[in-house]
Coordinates of C-alpha atoms in Angstrom, one line a residue:
H1 CA -43.6 -54.0 -30.0
S2 CA -45.6 -51.3 -28.5
V3 CA -42.5 -49.1 -28.6
L4 CA -41.7 -50.1 -32.3
L5 CA -45.8 -49.5 -32.7
C6 CA -45.2 -45.8 -31.6
L7 CA -42.0 -45.7 -33.8
V8 CA -43.5 -46.3 -36.6
G9 CA -46.8 -44.7 -36.0
Y10 CA -49.3 -48.3 -35.4
K11 CA -47.7 -50.0 -38.6
S12 CA -46.5 -53.1 -38.1
M13 CA -45.1 -54.5 -41.2
P14 CA -41.4 -55.9 -41.3
S15 CA -40.2 -53.8 -44.0
I16 CA -41.4 -50.1 -42.7
I17 CA -39.8 -51.8 -38.9
M18 CA -36.6 -52.2 -40.7
G19 CA -36.4 -49.1 -43.0
T20 CA -37.8 -46.8 -39.7
A21 CA -34.6 -48.6 -37.2
F22 CA -31.9 -48.8 -40.7
A23 CA -33.2 -44.8 -40.4
V24 CA -32.6 -44.8 -37.1
V25 CA -29.4 -45.9 -36.8
L26 CA -28.1 -43.5 -39.9
V27 CA -29.9 -40.5 -38.3
F28 CA -27.4 -41.6 -34.6
V29 CA -24.6 -42.6 -36.2
G30 CA -24.1 -40.2 -38.8
C31 CA -25.3 -37.1 -37.5
C32 CA -23.1 -37.9 -34.1
S33 CA -20.1 -38.4 -35.8
N34 CA -20.8 -35.3 -38.0
V35 CA -20.5 -33.3 -34.8
V36 CA -17.1 -34.8 -33.3
S37 CA -15.5 -34.3 -36.7
L38 CA -16.6 -30.5 -36.8
E39 CA -15.5 -29.9 -33.3
L40 CA -12.1 -31.4 -34.0
L41 CA -12.1 -29.2 -36.8
V42 CA -12.8 -26.0 -35.0
R43 CA -10.7 -27.1 -32.1
E44 CA -7.7 -26.9 -34.7
F45 CA -9.0 -23.9 -36.8
P46 CA -12.2 -22.0 -35.2
G47 CA -12.4 -20.2 -38.6
C48 CA -13.0 -23.3 -40.4
G49 CA -17.0 -23.2 -40.8
N50 CA -16.9 -21.6 -44.8
I51 CA -14.9 -24.5 -46.0
V52 CA -16.3 -26.8 -44.0
T53 CA -20.1 -25.3 -45.6
F54 CA -18.6 -25.6 -48.6
A55 CA -17.3 -29.2 -49.5
Q56 CA -21.0 -30.2 -48.0
F57 CA -22.8 -28.1 -50.4
V58 CA -20.3 -29.7 -53.6
F59 CA -21.0 -33.4 -52.0
I60 CA -24.5 -32.9 -51.8
A61 CA -24.9 -30.6 -55.1
L62 CA -22.5 -33.6 -57.1
E63 CA -25.0 -36.5 -55.6
G64 CA -28.3 -34.8 -56.5
F65 CA -26.8 -33.8 -60.0
I66 CA -26.4 -37.8 -60.3
F67 CA -28.9 -39.2 -58.8
E68 CA -31.8 -36.9 -58.5
T69 CA -31.5 -34.9 -62.0
K70 CA -30.1 -37.8 -63.9
F71 CA -27.5 -35.2 -65.4
G72 CA -29.6 -32.5 -65.5
R73 CA -32.5 -34.0 -67.6
K74 CA -35.0 -33.7 -64.9
K75 CA -37.0 -31.1 -65.1
P76 CA -37.8 -29.3 -61.7
A77 CA -41.6 -30.2 -60.4
I78 CA -41.2 -26.8 -58.3
P79 CA -40.2 -23.7 -59.9
V80 CA -36.4 -22.7 -60.1
S81 CA -36.9 -18.8 -58.8
N82 CA -39.2 -20.5 -55.5
Y83 CA -35.8 -21.9 -55.2
V84 CA -33.2 -19.3 -55.0
I85 CA -34.9 -17.5 -53.0
M86 CA -34.8 -20.8 -50.3
V87 CA -31.5 -20.9 -51.7
T88 CA -30.7 -17.7 -50.4
M89 CA -32.2 -18.1 -47.2
F90 CA -30.3 -22.0 -46.1
F91 CA -26.9 -20.6 -47.2
T92 CA -27.6 -17.4 -45.0
V93 CA -28.4 -19.7 -42.0
S94 CA -25.4 -22.4 -43.1
V95 CA -22.8 -19.8 -43.8
I96 CA -23.8 -18.1 -40.2
N97 CA -24.1 -21.1 -38.1
N98 CA -20.4 -22.3 -39.2
Y99 CA -18.8 -18.9 -39.1
A100 CA -20.6 -18.1 -35.3
L101 CA -18.3 -20.8 -34.2
N102 CA -15.4 -18.2 -34.7
F103 CA -16.6 -15.6 -32.2
N104 CA -15.9 -17.6 -28.6
I105 CA -19.3 -19.8 -28.9
A106 CA -18.7 -23.5 -27.3
M107 CA -20.0 -26.4 -29.0
P108 CA -22.0 -27.3 -26.7
L109 CA -23.7 -24.4 -26.3
H110 CA -23.9 -24.0 -30.5
M111 CA -26.2 -26.9 -30.0
I112 CA -27.9 -26.0 -27.4
F113 CA -29.5 -22.5 -29.0
R114 CA -29.7 -24.4 -32.1
S115 CA -32.0 -27.1 -30.7
G116 CA -34.4 -23.8 -30.1
S117 CA -35.9 -24.2 -33.7
L118 CA -39.2 -25.2 -32.9
I119 CA -39.8 -21.5 -30.9
A120 CA -38.5 -20.0 -33.6
N121 CA -40.7 -21.5 -35.9
M122 CA -44.1 -20.9 -33.3
I123 CA -43.1 -17.5 -33.0
L124 CA -43.2 -17.0 -36.6
G125 CA -46.1 -19.3 -37.6
I126 CA -48.2 -17.3 -35.3
I127 CA -47.0 -13.6 -36.6
I128 CA -46.6 -14.8 -40.2
L129 CA -49.3 -18.2 -40.8
K130 CA -51.7 -17.1 -38.2
K131 CA -51.5 -19.9 -36.1
R132 CA -52.9 -20.7 -32.8
Y133 CA -51.7 -23.5 -30.2
S134 CA -52.5 -25.4 -27.5
A135 CA -51.9 -24.4 -23.8
S136 CA -48.6 -27.1 -23.4
K137 CA -47.2 -25.9 -26.9
Y138 CA -46.7 -21.9 -25.3
L139 CA -45.5 -23.8 -22.3
S140 CA -43.0 -25.7 -24.2
I141 CA -41.7 -22.3 -25.8
V142 CA -41.6 -20.8 -22.1
L143 CA -39.4 -24.2 -21.0
V144 CA -37.1 -23.9 -24.2
S145 CA -36.8 -20.2 -24.2
T146 CA -35.7 -20.6 -20.5
G147 CA -33.0 -23.0 -20.8
I148 CA -31.6 -21.9 -23.7
F149 CA -31.2 -18.0 -21.7
I150 CA -29.7 -20.5 -18.3
C151 CA -26.8 -21.8 -20.9
T152 CA -26.5 -18.6 -22.6
I153 CA -25.9 -17.1 -19.4
M154 CA -24.1 -19.5 -17.8
S155 CA -21.7 -19.4 -20.9
A156 CA -21.5 -15.7 -21.1
K157 CA -20.2 -15.5 -17.4
Q158 CA -17.3 -18.0 -18.3
V159 CA -16.1 -15.9 -21.3
H160 CA -16.0 -13.5 -18.5
D161 CA -14.4 -15.0 -16.2
V162 CA -11.6 -16.4 -18.9
S163 CA -11.7 -13.3 -20.5
S164 CA -10.7 -11.0 -16.6
D165 CA -7.5 -13.0 -16.8
G166 CA -6.2 -10.1 -19.2
S167 CA -6.9 -6.8 -19.2
K168 CA -9.7 -4.7 -18.8
E169 CA -9.8 -3.9 -22.7
Q170 CA -8.9 -7.4 -23.7
G171 CA -11.7 -8.6 -21.7
L172 CA -14.4 -6.3 -22.8
Y173 CA -13.4 -6.6 -26.1
A174 CA -13.7 -10.7 -25.7
F175 CA -16.7 -10.4 -24.1
M176 CA -18.6 -7.9 -27.4
Y177 CA -16.8 -10.7 -29.5
W178 CA -19.3 -13.5 -28.0
L179 CA -22.3 -11.4 -28.3
I180 CA -21.1 -11.0 -32.0
G181 CA -21.6 -14.9 -32.3
I182 CA -24.9 -15.2 -29.8
A183 CA -26.4 -12.6 -32.4
M184 CA -25.4 -15.0 -35.1
L185 CA -27.1 -17.6 -33.8
T186 CA -30.1 -15.8 -33.1
F187 CA -30.4 -14.7 -36.6
A188 CA -29.6 -17.7 -37.8
L189 CA -32.0 -19.5 -35.6
L190 CA -35.3 -16.9 -36.7
M191 CA -33.7 -17.0 -40.5
S192 CA -34.4 -20.7 -40.6
A193 CA -37.9 -20.7 -39.1
R194 CA -38.7 -18.5 -42.3
M195 CA -37.2 -20.5 -44.3
G196 CA -39.4 -23.5 -42.9
I197 CA -42.7 -21.8 -42.9
F198 CA -41.8 -21.0 -47.1
Q199 CA -40.6 -24.3 -47.7
E200 CA -43.6 -25.7 -45.9
T201 CA -46.1 -22.8 -48.4
L202 CA -44.2 -24.6 -51.6
Y203 CA -44.6 -27.6 -50.5
Q204 CA -48.7 -27.2 -50.3
Q205 CA -48.8 -26.2 -54.0
Y206 CA -46.6 -28.4 -55.7
G207 CA -46.3 -31.0 -53.1
K208 CA -43.7 -32.7 -51.2
H209 CA -40.2 -33.3 -53.3
S210 CA -37.6 -33.2 -50.7
K211 CA -34.8 -35.1 -52.3
E212 CA -35.1 -32.4 -55.5
A213 CA -35.1 -29.3 -52.4
L214 CA -32.2 -31.0 -51.0
F215 CA -30.3 -30.8 -54.4
Y216 CA -31.1 -26.8 -55.3
N217 CA -30.7 -25.7 -52.2
H218 CA -26.9 -27.3 -52.6
C219 CA -26.5 -26.4 -55.9
L220 CA -27.6 -22.9 -56.7
P221 CA -25.6 -22.0 -53.5
L222 CA -22.5 -22.2 -55.0
P223 CA -21.9 -19.0 -56.3
G224 CA -22.0 -17.7 -53.2
F225 CA -19.1 -19.1 -52.1
L226 CA -16.8 -17.3 -54.9
L227 CA -17.2 -14.4 -51.7
L228 CA -15.8 -16.5 -49.1
A229 CA -12.8 -18.0 -51.8
T230 CA -10.1 -16.3 -49.9
N231 CA -11.2 -17.3 -46.9
I232 CA -11.6 -21.3 -48.5
Y233 CA -7.9 -20.9 -50.3
N234 CA -6.1 -20.1 -46.9
H235 CA -8.0 -22.9 -45.0
C236 CA -6.6 -24.7 -47.8
I237 CA -3.2 -23.8 -47.0
L238 CA -3.7 -24.7 -43.7
F239 CA -5.4 -27.8 -43.8
N240 CA -2.3 -29.4 -46.2
E241 CA 0.1 -28.3 -43.4
S242 CA -1.5 -30.0 -40.5
T243 CA 0.4 -33.7 -39.7
P244 CA -0.1 -36.4 -41.8
V245 CA -1.6 -39.3 -40.9
L246 CA -1.5 -42.9 -42.5
L247 CA -4.6 -44.4 -43.7
P248 CA -4.6 -48.1 -43.2
V249 CA -6.8 -49.4 -46.3
V250 CA -5.4 -47.7 -48.6
G251 CA -1.3 -47.2 -47.3
L252 CA -1.5 -43.6 -47.9
T253 CA -0.5 -40.1 -46.2
M254 CA -2.9 -37.7 -46.1
P255 CA -3.3 -34.4 -43.7
T256 CA -5.4 -35.1 -40.8
M257 CA -7.4 -32.2 -41.5
W258 CA -8.5 -33.0 -45.1
L259 CA -9.5 -36.4 -43.2
Y260 CA -11.5 -35.1 -40.9
L261 CA -13.5 -32.9 -43.2
L262 CA -13.8 -35.8 -45.4
I263 CA -15.6 -37.7 -42.8
N264 CA -17.4 -34.7 -42.0
V265 CA -19.0 -34.4 -45.2
V266 CA -19.8 -38.2 -45.6
T267 CA -21.0 -37.9 -41.8
Q268 CA -23.2 -34.9 -43.0
Y269 CA -24.6 -36.9 -46.2
V270 CA -25.3 -40.0 -43.8
C271 CA -27.1 -37.9 -41.3
I272 CA -29.6 -35.7 -44.1
R273 CA -30.3 -39.0 -45.8
G274 CA -31.6 -40.9 -43.0
V275 CA -34.3 -38.0 -41.5
F276 CA -35.1 -38.3 -44.9
I277 CA -35.5 -42.2 -45.2
L278 CA -37.4 -41.1 -41.5
T279 CA -39.7 -38.4 -43.1
T280 CA -41.1 -41.3 -46.1
E281 CA -41.7 -43.9 -43.2
C282 CA -42.9 -42.3 -39.7
P283 CA -44.8 -39.8 -38.7
S284 CA -43.6 -36.4 -38.2
L285 CA -43.8 -36.4 -34.7
T286 CA -40.7 -39.8 -34.5
V287 CA -38.3 -37.6 -36.7
T288 CA -38.9 -34.8 -34.2
L289 CA -38.1 -37.2 -31.0
V290 CA -35.3 -38.9 -32.8
V291 CA -33.5 -35.6 -34.2
T292 CA -33.9 -34.5 -30.6
L293 CA -32.2 -38.0 -28.8
R294 CA -30.0 -37.4 -31.5
K295 CA -28.8 -33.8 -30.1
F296 CA -29.1 -34.8 -26.4
V297 CA -26.1 -37.4 -27.5
S298 CA -23.6 -35.9 -29.5
L299 CA -24.2 -32.9 -26.6
I300 CA -23.7 -35.2 -23.9
F301 CA -20.6 -36.6 -25.9
S302 CA -19.2 -33.4 -27.0
I303 CA -18.8 -32.9 -22.8
L304 CA -17.5 -35.9 -22.0
Y305 CA -15.0 -37.1 -25.0
F306 CA -14.2 -33.3 -25.9
Q307 CA -14.4 -32.0 -22.2
N308 CA -15.9 -28.7 -22.5
P309 CA -17.4 -27.0 -19.9
F310 CA -20.0 -27.4 -18.6
T311 CA -21.3 -26.6 -15.3
A312 CA -24.6 -28.1 -13.1
W313 CA -26.3 -24.6 -14.3
H314 CA -25.9 -25.9 -17.9
W315 CA -27.4 -29.5 -17.1
V316 CA -30.4 -27.7 -15.2
G317 CA -30.7 -25.4 -18.8
T318 CA -29.7 -28.6 -21.2
A319 CA -32.9 -31.0 -19.3
V320 CA -35.4 -27.9 -19.6
V321 CA -34.4 -28.0 -23.2
F322 CA -34.9 -30.9 -23.5
I323 CA -38.5 -31.6 -22.0
G324 CA -40.1 -28.6 -23.3
T325 CA -39.1 -29.9 -26.7
L326 CA -40.4 -33.3 -25.6
L327 CA -43.8 -31.6 -24.4
Y328 CA -43.9 -30.0 -27.5
T329 CA -44.0 -32.9 -29.9
E330 CA -46.2 -34.4 -27.1
V331 CA -44.5 -37.5 -27.1
W332 CA -45.9 -38.7 -23.7
S333 CA -49.5 -39.0 -24.6
S334 CA -48.9 -40.2 -28.4
M335 CA -46.5 -43.2 -26.6
Q336 CA -49.6 -43.5 -24.0
A337 CA -51.7 -43.7 -27.0
A338 CA -49.8 -46.4 -29.2
L339 CA -49.4 -48.7 -26.3
R340 CA -53.2 -48.6 -25.1
G341 CA -53.5 -49.6 -28.8
A342 CA -51.0 -52.8 -28.4
G343 CA -52.9 -52.9 -25.3
V344 CA -56.5 -53.4 -27.1
K345 CA -55.0 -55.6 -30.2
E346 CA -53.4 -58.6 -27.6
K347 CA -56.9 -58.6 -25.9
K348 CA -58.6 -59.3 -28.7
A349 CA -56.2 -61.8 -30.4

């Protein structure tokens, strides 16, 4: 009961508890399934990031057009000109994050690297918003940075060891290719943090409109995919040539890669909806904690199920990243406060 009190921000109404529990289930099931389907796609075609991003954007934009804008009849609360700026950043981040998988970036490293969003947010918050933080938050930055550094160095060593089996030129080429992928992830991380700060200032000025922002962030960038049309078309052909699989319920056959893409798109939507429900039902601390734990579960599953190379040093780096993340969210002190509050209520009762 005390844990539930913590999860719902000291509220105990059954409807809120049920809503929170439902959202947590959506986040874990949706986001973890999404990571699995993405890895199945990337393992077969490492350069399929563009078609995956495009499919996700089309699905979420279509859903938002029908249910959020009421087929375009509802006017936006935030001026579209502001959404254009946000969308440019969002589109860039999404495309670069997915495209980086084409540069010898393993999925576990991809997930660990993106866990560094807290660092990027804090650094840009200090520079742009002139924010100041407590000593524990600065310590968390050091821990997360150290953890990502350890995992990155170990992954670099693996790339070097694998590539050293070929000629010297091939080994250098593979390593430089990997470095480009790391640079792309770093740029996307900083751009994502900058977008978060821009979004925060917009919400302060116009109020929170998460569903509206979700629609415009996915609808306005669609013309940008014309620049990637050739790559998307080529992967459509490759997907069509994949092994057909029988769908048991409807009794139809479908190329395997299209099935994986369909699963990826649906689970991405479920994941986003779950996070949206959490942001409306719970404090931001709870949202961060749930998302962080979800990343950890996805990482473990990716390592065990897909047998991705993961050394003892990778485990050390991962542990340091998650300890730093939990320290940043001050989850321990919040849980202790919730437990103390529950104890006081029980004594009074």
